[in-house]
Amino acid sequence: MARTARVAQIPAIGKLDRAAGGLSRQVAQALREAVRKREVEPGDTLPSTRLLAASLGVSRGTVIDAYEQLIAEGFLEASAGAGTRVAPALTEAGQAVEPRAPQQRPAKRRLPEPAAAFAQIAREFRPLPPVPFAVSVPVGLTAPADIWRRLGNRVRAKGPGAPAGYADPLGALPLRDAIAGYVRKSRSVRCEPDQVIVTSGTQQGLFLASQVLLASRDEVWVENPAYRGVTAVLERTGHSETMVRVPVDAEGIDVDAGIRMAPHARAAFVTPSHQYPLGMPLSMARRTALLAWARANQAWIVEDDYDSELRYQGHPFPSLQGVDPDHVVYLGTFSKILFPSLRLGYAVVPDDLVDAFCGARVLMDRHPPNADQYVLAEFMAQGHLERHVRKIRNVYADYRARLIETIGALLSDDVAWVEPGDQGMHLVLWLARGIDDRKVAELAAREGVSVRPVSPMFAQRTARPGLVLGFGGFGHAQMKAAARRLAAVIDDVSTRS
Amino acid sequence: MARTARVAQIPAIGKLDRAAGGLSRQVAQALREAVRKREVEPGDTLPSTRLLAASLGVSRGTVIDAYEQLIAEGFLEASAGAGTRVAPALTEAGQAVEPRAPQQRPAKRRLPEPAAAFAQIAREFRPLPPVPFAVSVPVGLTAPADIWRRLGNRVRAKGPGAPAGYADPLGALPLRDAIAGYVRKSRSVRCEPDQVIVTSGTQQGLFLASQVLLASRDEVWVENPAYRGVTAVLERTGHSETMVRVPVDAEGIDVDAGIRMAPHARAAFVTPSHQYPLGMPLSMARRTALLAWARANQAWIVEDDYDSELRYQGHPFPSLQGVDPDHVVYLGTFSKILFPSLRLGYAVVPDDLVDAFCGARVLMDRHPPNADQYVLAEFMAQGHLERHVRKIRNVYADYRARLIETIGALLSDDVAWVEPGDQGMHLVLWLARGIDDRKVAELAAREGVSVRPVSPMFAQRTARPGLVLGFGGFGHAQMKAAARRLAAVIDDVSTRS
């Protein structure tokens, strides 16, 4: 037979903080604690609300509210005539009610199987501090003009840019319109707005493409070296074994080698405008061969066109998509030409794959946030984006030339040399064989210099040491000082190795 | 021996549009077309720049620019003394250069294997038009106040809310701080800011959890019925076969049934505060049993707490996470209490899983957009969020009561009845057996009424017909009119079935 608890037996409920307010919540919490501490047991009848209120010096309504809350939670049970008691069901796993203090956890507990690989990826992708030579830091001359802010204030005030409900997973139509017009003109992409999917940038485009285009045992070509964002996605979506690393030479990805290695691959992830990280464009002959292979093999090409707008002279190469829109998924981003923290980019996909990409996107994050889409659409419609690109193209050309000059004066050619190029906001500084580029990056970070090692971008056993240096958004004096510190680190690691 | 093309043989280059500007780009494009149309062949030598410039009436510099562009692309080749010729390599797959017109594509071509399932998901998740009874349309009384806009203008103008580079995949620290404080206070969640990961909402939290917690053959408990956003994610990440649908009764998920069905499941996805879609809270006894099972089995609980703030009376139930922070991944969102188009939510994870969640997130979309994170952090720090929640809680309680009254007057109890509840911004209207809820939703859409069918939320062969009706943000007159049209549709489908 369950006993009736007396108020004096429940010390946990003595601790009300009247100044804090919310008294009924405090009473409820105190009763939960009393159960956890076994001051009252499952099955015990509680004091009446009148008695408890009197002994706590609170109104009876306060105690009634607390009891009702706990009844709703299943913690207490009320029965007509018999008062309110602690739910007997709590006995079943009574110990469990006591919260575990964190220190009770075993030091090394079993984590889920995928956790270790994801944790490694987190370390690898940790953002670099915004000092030279981090990529894509839009400050000074390369930051979007004040017009971005003013347009934003206006667009967000009312209309579709203002707070709203769930929206189209494909993105806002005015932005998709603007993007279609932009890529048609600047990149010879052939598309209608309904083939444009607004993404959060290239990374999401790559993730979507890997999900939609590849079944579990499908082979896929990836350049060697390549952006870690693509190899890591393929590893984590079950393609570690079926990813075929195709060598890159002076003309870009070696299509013949790819055909020898995996003739029936279902897709090829490529960076034809500006190979990442090396920088050369894919030659015309290779473009032709790649598309011919894709058509003959019913394969898909994922064209990652992350910075083609930043070709300093002439025009960017026309896209592969423009030559064969049926076999190419074209990915672009505003991270490089506008700013990364915006998180907006796009995928242009064949019309019979639009629904599939839409479905994959909706499961990842429903849809892009509305407001900035409308701001960007307006920014593009008014011609600001094209003006901005023209401006920063010149700035980057200048920054690159200055950086190369600075590095050339600091490091001898047998220790480090720059990969040629005429595009983008980063360059590759090769290091002599034997210099550990990860070590250089690690030591440079301690000196306040941000660089990414190149070797992790290669397949195992083909790695060459090098560094990716971004040159966007830093003043010349700042870059010079950082280059001096970096050169000292490289010399140091070089002589020790 | 390759011939030398004469200008007269190249009709494609006659079509310059002088008014449009960009003449060298036009010349380059015209030459590409001439090759595609076989007006000049691979290996042919082109007219000299002087000759071509004269015959087109443009400056020689214009033609030189165009030739250099095409040489850089590998389309043309220059050799000292021998003039400029079309690259012979183009022959290898010469046909490929001709762009394919879309109509050449076979009507039914082979699409990637995953495409069909994703396309089906796109259709299922298509956003409903913002008319009654779409969920989460923040207009009128439930829209955030003007303070949101004014704060936004200020925060975006300078500092970390202004355009910036790549940021922390876990989210902006001031927002993570604000969220940690908020969930500690309102939900008894026990966490530090470094356990908070800013997401784009519950959907991304569910996706991340499925990736990090589950290896490929792991069993996982999912409520029956459940949010389609969770079952669809598990289906598409390889868990169709290992997803165990655990029945829900008046106390929420039936833990004993789960243990009978899959005692060694690695995770359980649950909605303990407000079962989705049915609405009941998980009883205290079940909470205790669920946590005891998770601890004994080293399993993970994913606590989807999508709308616990919207409990009309009393306090929301304390979270499972607060009882056992080591075994629970807690998911929250601002979509319901603020507005969906913001796309911000959060996951609170055990500290030894933070890196893994961070790695999974970085591959999906790098990090959340910066600006609105800082706006929201400020909005919360100034106490606006709590004021807003207090306000809309009362509004939703009122809307729900009015809607139930309206429906009760329109439909007889043997055709349709409302599931009881006291929380949230939606209700479930059950339909009599035999009424096809998908049909009702489809016909209602034609009448300008947005509803979601409940049957797809059940496992096969356990489905019951019903409708999810959102009651946020619509005026009473508008809801009444929509309810009349909906009732007519239900009666119509009911009598025909």
CSV table of C-alpha atoms in Angstrom, one decimal, chain A residues 205-460:
chain,number,residue,atom,x,y,z
A,205,GLY,CA,25.6,21.3,-56.0
A,206,LEU,CA,28.2,18.6,-55.8
A,207,PHE,CA,26.3,16.8,-53.0
A,208,LEU,CA,23.0,17.0,-54.9
A,209,ALA,CA,24.7,15.7,-58.1
A,210,SER,CA,26.3,12.7,-56.3
A,211,GLN,CA,23.0,11.8,-54.8
A,212,VAL,CA,20.9,12.1,-57.9
A,213,LEU,CA,23.3,10.8,-60.6
A,214,LEU,CA,25.0,7.8,-58.8
A,215,ALA,CA,23.5,4.6,-57.6
A,216,SER,CA,25.5,2.7,-55.0
A,217,ARG,CA,27.9,0.7,-57.2
A,218,ASP,CA,28.3,3.2,-60.0
A,219,GLU,CA,31.8,4.2,-61.0
A,220,VAL,CA,32.6,7.9,-61.2
A,221,TRP,CA,35.5,9.9,-62.7
A,222,VAL,CA,37.1,12.5,-60.5
A,223,GLU,CA,40.2,14.6,-61.5
A,224,ASN,CA,43.5,14.0,-59.8
A,225,PRO,CA,44.1,16.4,-58.1
A,226,ALA,CA,40.6,17.6,-57.2
A,227,TYR,CA,38.8,19.8,-54.7
A,228,ARG,CA,38.4,17.9,-51.5
A,229,GLY,CA,34.8,19.0,-51.3
A,230,VAL,CA,34.0,16.6,-54.1
A,231,THR,CA,36.2,13.6,-53.1
A,232,ALA,CA,34.9,13.8,-49.5
A,233,VAL,CA,31.3,13.9,-50.7
A,234,LEU,CA,31.8,10.8,-52.8
A,235,GLU,CA,33.6,9.0,-50.0
A,236,ARG,CA,30.8,9.7,-47.6
A,237,THR,CA,28.0,8.8,-50.0
A,238,GLY,CA,29.3,5.3,-50.5
A,239,HIS,CA,31.6,5.8,-53.5
A,240,SER,CA,35.1,5.4,-51.9
A,241,GLU,CA,35.6,2.2,-53.8
A,242,THR,CA,34.1,3.3,-57.1
A,243,MET,CA,35.7,6.7,-57.4
A,244,VAL,CA,38.2,6.6,-60.2
A,245,ARG,CA,40.9,9.3,-60.0
A,246,VAL,CA,41.8,10.4,-63.6
A,247,PRO,CA,45.1,12.2,-64.1
A,248,VAL,CA,45.3,15.8,-65.1
A,249,ASP,CA,48.0,17.1,-67.4
A,250,ALA,CA,48.6,20.4,-69.2
A,251,GLU,CA,45.3,20.1,-71.1
A,252,GLY,CA,43.2,19.2,-68.1
A,253,ILE,CA,41.7,15.9,-67.3
A,254,ASP,CA,43.1,13.1,-69.5
A,255,VAL,CA,39.9,11.7,-71.1
A,256,ASP,CA,41.7,8.8,-72.8
A,257,ALA,CA,43.1,7.7,-69.5
A,258,GLY,CA,39.6,7.9,-67.9
A,259,ILE,CA,38.2,5.7,-70.7
A,260,ARG,CA,41.0,3.2,-70.1
A,261,MET,CA,40.4,3.2,-66.4
A,262,ALA,CA,36.6,3.1,-66.2
A,263,PRO,CA,34.9,3.2,-69.6
A,264,HIS,CA,31.5,2.7,-68.1
A,265,ALA,CA,31.6,5.2,-65.4
A,266,ARG,CA,28.2,6.9,-64.9
A,267,ALA,CA,29.5,10.4,-64.3
A,268,ALA,CA,32.5,12.6,-64.4
A,269,PHE,CA,33.1,15.5,-62.0
A,270,VAL,CA,35.3,18.0,-63.8
A,271,THR,CA,36.5,21.7,-63.5
A,272,PRO,CA,36.9,22.5,-67.2
A,273,SER,CA,37.3,26.3,-67.0
A,274,HIS,CA,40.0,26.4,-64.4
A,275,GLN,CA,41.1,23.0,-63.1
A,276,TYR,CA,41.0,23.0,-59.3
A,277,PRO,CA,43.5,23.4,-57.9
A,278,LEU,CA,46.0,23.6,-60.7
A,279,GLY,CA,44.3,26.2,-62.9
A,280,MET,CA,44.6,25.1,-66.5
A,281,PRO,CA,41.5,25.1,-68.8
A,282,LEU,CA,40.4,21.8,-70.4
A,283,SER,CA,41.5,21.9,-74.0
A,284,MET,CA,39.0,21.9,-76.9
A,285,ALA,CA,40.1,18.5,-78.0
A,286,ARG,CA,39.5,17.1,-74.6
A,287,ARG,CA,36.2,18.8,-74.3
A,288,THR,CA,35.1,17.2,-77.5
A,289,ALA,CA,36.3,13.8,-76.4
A,290,LEU,CA,34.7,14.1,-72.9
A,291,LEU,CA,31.3,14.9,-74.4
A,292,ALA,CA,31.6,12.2,-77.0
A,293,TRP,CA,32.3,9.7,-74.2
A,294,ALA,CA,29.4,10.9,-72.1
A,295,ARG,CA,27.0,10.6,-75.0
A,296,ALA,CA,28.2,7.2,-76.2
A,297,ASN,CA,28.1,5.9,-72.6
A,298,GLN,CA,25.0,7.6,-71.4
A,299,ALA,CA,27.1,9.2,-68.7
A,300,TRP,CA,26.7,12.5,-66.9
A,301,ILE,CA,29.2,15.3,-66.7
A,302,VAL,CA,29.2,17.6,-63.6
A,303,GLU,CA,30.8,20.8,-64.8
A,304,ASP,CA,32.0,22.7,-61.7
A,305,ASP,CA,32.5,26.2,-63.0
A,306,TYR,CA,33.4,27.8,-59.7
A,307,ASP,CA,35.3,30.9,-60.9
A,308,SER,CA,35.2,31.2,-64.7
A,309,GLU,CA,34.1,34.8,-64.4
A,310,LEU,CA,37.5,35.6,-62.9
A,311,ARG,CA,39.5,35.1,-66.1
A,312,TYR,CA,41.6,38.2,-66.3
A,313,GLN,CA,41.8,38.6,-70.0
A,314,GLY,CA,39.6,37.6,-73.0
A,315,HIS,CA,36.4,35.8,-72.2
A,316,PRO,CA,35.9,32.8,-70.0
A,317,PHE,CA,35.7,29.5,-71.9
A,318,PRO,CA,32.3,28.6,-73.1
A,319,SER,CA,30.8,26.0,-70.9
A,320,LEU,CA,30.5,22.3,-71.8
A,321,GLN,CA,26.9,22.6,-70.9
A,322,GLY,CA,26.3,24.9,-73.9
A,323,VAL,CA,27.7,22.2,-76.3
A,324,ASP,CA,25.6,19.4,-74.9
A,325,PRO,CA,22.9,20.5,-72.4
A,326,ASP,CA,21.4,17.0,-72.2
A,327,HIS,CA,24.5,15.4,-70.6
A,328,VAL,CA,25.8,18.2,-68.4
A,329,VAL,CA,24.9,19.4,-64.9
A,330,TYR,CA,26.4,22.8,-64.7
A,331,LEU,CA,27.4,24.2,-61.2
A,332,GLY,CA,28.1,27.9,-60.5
A,333,THR,CA,28.4,29.9,-57.3
A,334,PHE,CA,28.3,33.5,-56.1
A,335,SER,CA,30.8,32.7,-53.3
A,336,LYS,CA,33.8,33.7,-55.4
A,337,ILE,CA,32.5,36.7,-57.3
A,338,LEU,CA,30.3,38.2,-54.6
A,339,PHE,CA,31.0,36.8,-51.1
A,340,PRO,CA,31.1,33.3,-49.5
A,341,SER,CA,29.0,34.1,-46.4
A,342,LEU,CA,26.0,34.7,-48.7
A,343,ARG,CA,25.8,30.9,-49.4
A,344,LEU,CA,24.1,31.2,-52.8
A,345,GLY,CA,25.0,29.3,-56.0
A,346,TYR,CA,23.1,27.4,-58.7
A,347,ALA,CA,22.9,24.2,-60.6
A,348,VAL,CA,21.6,24.1,-64.2
A,349,VAL,CA,20.3,20.6,-65.0
A,350,PRO,CA,18.7,18.8,-67.9
A,351,ASP,CA,14.9,19.4,-67.8
A,352,ASP,CA,14.2,15.7,-67.2
A,353,LEU,CA,16.4,15.8,-64.0
A,354,VAL,CA,14.9,18.9,-62.5
A,355,ASP,CA,12.4,17.0,-60.3
A,356,ALA,CA,15.0,14.6,-59.0
A,357,PHE,CA,17.3,17.5,-58.0
A,358,CYS,CA,14.4,19.2,-56.4
A,359,GLY,CA,13.6,16.1,-54.4
A,360,ALA,CA,17.2,15.7,-53.2
A,361,ARG,CA,17.3,19.3,-52.2
A,362,VAL,CA,14.1,19.3,-50.3
A,363,LEU,CA,15.4,16.5,-48.0
A,364,MET,CA,18.6,18.4,-47.3
A,365,ASP,CA,17.2,21.7,-46.2
A,366,ARG,CA,13.8,22.3,-47.8
A,367,HIS,CA,14.7,25.4,-49.7
A,368,PRO,CA,17.2,28.4,-49.8
A,369,PRO,CA,16.4,31.3,-47.4
A,370,ASN,CA,14.2,33.7,-49.2
A,371,ALA,CA,15.4,37.2,-48.5
A,372,ASP,CA,18.9,37.3,-50.0
A,373,GLN,CA,17.6,35.5,-53.1
A,374,TYR,CA,15.4,38.5,-53.8
A,375,VAL,CA,18.2,40.9,-53.0
A,376,LEU,CA,20.6,39.1,-55.4
A,377,ALA,CA,17.9,39.0,-58.1
A,378,GLU,CA,17.6,42.7,-57.9
A,379,PHE,CA,21.3,43.2,-57.7
A,380,MET,CA,21.7,41.2,-60.9
A,381,ALA,CA,18.7,42.7,-62.7
A,382,GLN,CA,20.1,46.2,-62.2
A,383,GLY,CA,23.5,45.2,-63.7
A,384,HIS,CA,25.5,45.5,-60.5
A,385,LEU,CA,26.8,42.0,-60.6
A,386,GLU,CA,28.4,42.4,-64.0
A,387,ARG,CA,29.9,45.7,-63.0
A,388,HIS,CA,31.3,44.1,-59.8
A,389,VAL,CA,32.8,41.2,-61.7
A,390,ARG,CA,34.5,43.6,-64.2
A,391,LYS,CA,36.0,45.5,-61.3
A,392,ILE,CA,37.3,42.6,-59.2
A,393,ARG,CA,38.7,40.8,-62.3
A,394,ASN,CA,41.2,43.6,-62.6
A,395,VAL,CA,41.9,43.7,-58.9
A,396,TYR,CA,42.6,40.0,-58.8
A,397,ALA,CA,44.9,40.2,-61.8
A,398,ASP,CA,46.9,42.9,-60.1
A,399,TYR,CA,46.9,41.1,-56.8
A,400,ARG,CA,48.1,37.9,-58.4
A,401,ALA,CA,51.0,39.6,-60.3
A,402,ARG,CA,52.1,41.3,-57.1
A,403,LEU,CA,52.0,38.2,-55.1
A,404,ILE,CA,54.1,36.3,-57.6
A,405,GLU,CA,56.6,39.0,-57.7
A,406,THR,CA,56.8,39.0,-53.9
A,407,ILE,CA,57.2,35.3,-53.6
A,408,GLY,CA,59.8,35.2,-56.4
A,409,ALA,CA,61.9,37.6,-54.5
A,410,LEU,CA,61.6,35.6,-51.3
A,411,LEU,CA,62.0,31.9,-52.3
A,412,SER,CA,64.4,30.3,-54.7
A,413,ASP,CA,63.1,28.4,-57.7
A,414,ASP,CA,64.4,25.1,-56.5
A,415,VAL,CA,62.3,25.4,-53.3
A,416,ALA,CA,59.0,26.8,-54.5
A,417,TRP,CA,57.5,27.9,-57.8
A,418,VAL,CA,54.1,29.2,-58.9
A,419,GLU,CA,51.9,27.2,-61.3
A,420,PRO,CA,51.1,29.5,-64.3
A,421,GLY,CA,47.6,30.8,-64.7
A,422,ASP,CA,45.5,33.8,-65.6
A,423,GLN,CA,42.3,33.3,-63.7
A,424,GLY,CA,40.8,33.2,-60.2
A,425,MET,CA,41.5,34.3,-56.7
A,426,HIS,CA,44.0,31.7,-55.8
A,427,LEU,CA,47.3,30.3,-57.1
A,428,VAL,CA,49.2,27.1,-56.4
A,429,LEU,CA,52.7,27.4,-55.0
A,430,TRP,CA,54.5,24.1,-55.6
A,431,LEU,CA,57.1,23.0,-53.1
A,432,ALA,CA,60.2,20.9,-53.8
A,433,ARG,CA,59.7,17.2,-53.3
A,434,GLY,CA,60.3,16.2,-49.7
A,435,ILE,CA,58.8,19.3,-48.2
A,436,ASP,CA,55.8,18.4,-46.1
A,437,ASP,CA,53.0,20.8,-47.2
A,438,ARG,CA,50.8,19.9,-44.2
A,439,LYS,CA,53.6,20.7,-41.9
A,440,VAL,CA,54.1,24.0,-43.6
A,441,ALA,CA,50.4,24.9,-43.4
A,442,GLU,CA,50.4,24.0,-39.7
A,443,LEU,CA,53.5,26.1,-38.8
A,444,ALA,CA,52.3,29.0,-41.0
A,445,ALA,CA,49.0,29.0,-39.1
A,446,ARG,CA,51.0,29.6,-35.9
A,447,GLU,CA,52.6,32.6,-37.6
A,448,GLY,CA,49.2,34.0,-38.5
A,449,VAL,CA,49.3,32.9,-42.2
A,450,SER,CA,46.5,30.9,-43.7
A,451,VAL,CA,47.4,28.4,-46.4
A,452,ARG,CA,45.9,25.0,-47.6
A,453,PRO,CA,48.2,22.1,-48.4
A,454,VAL,CA,47.7,20.6,-51.9
A,455,SER,CA,48.8,17.0,-51.2
A,456,PRO,CA,45.4,16.0,-49.7
A,457,MET,CA,43.8,16.9,-53.1
A,458,PHE,CA,45.7,14.1,-54.8
A,459,ALA,CA,44.8,10.4,-54.7
A,460,GLN,CA,47.1,8.4,-52.4
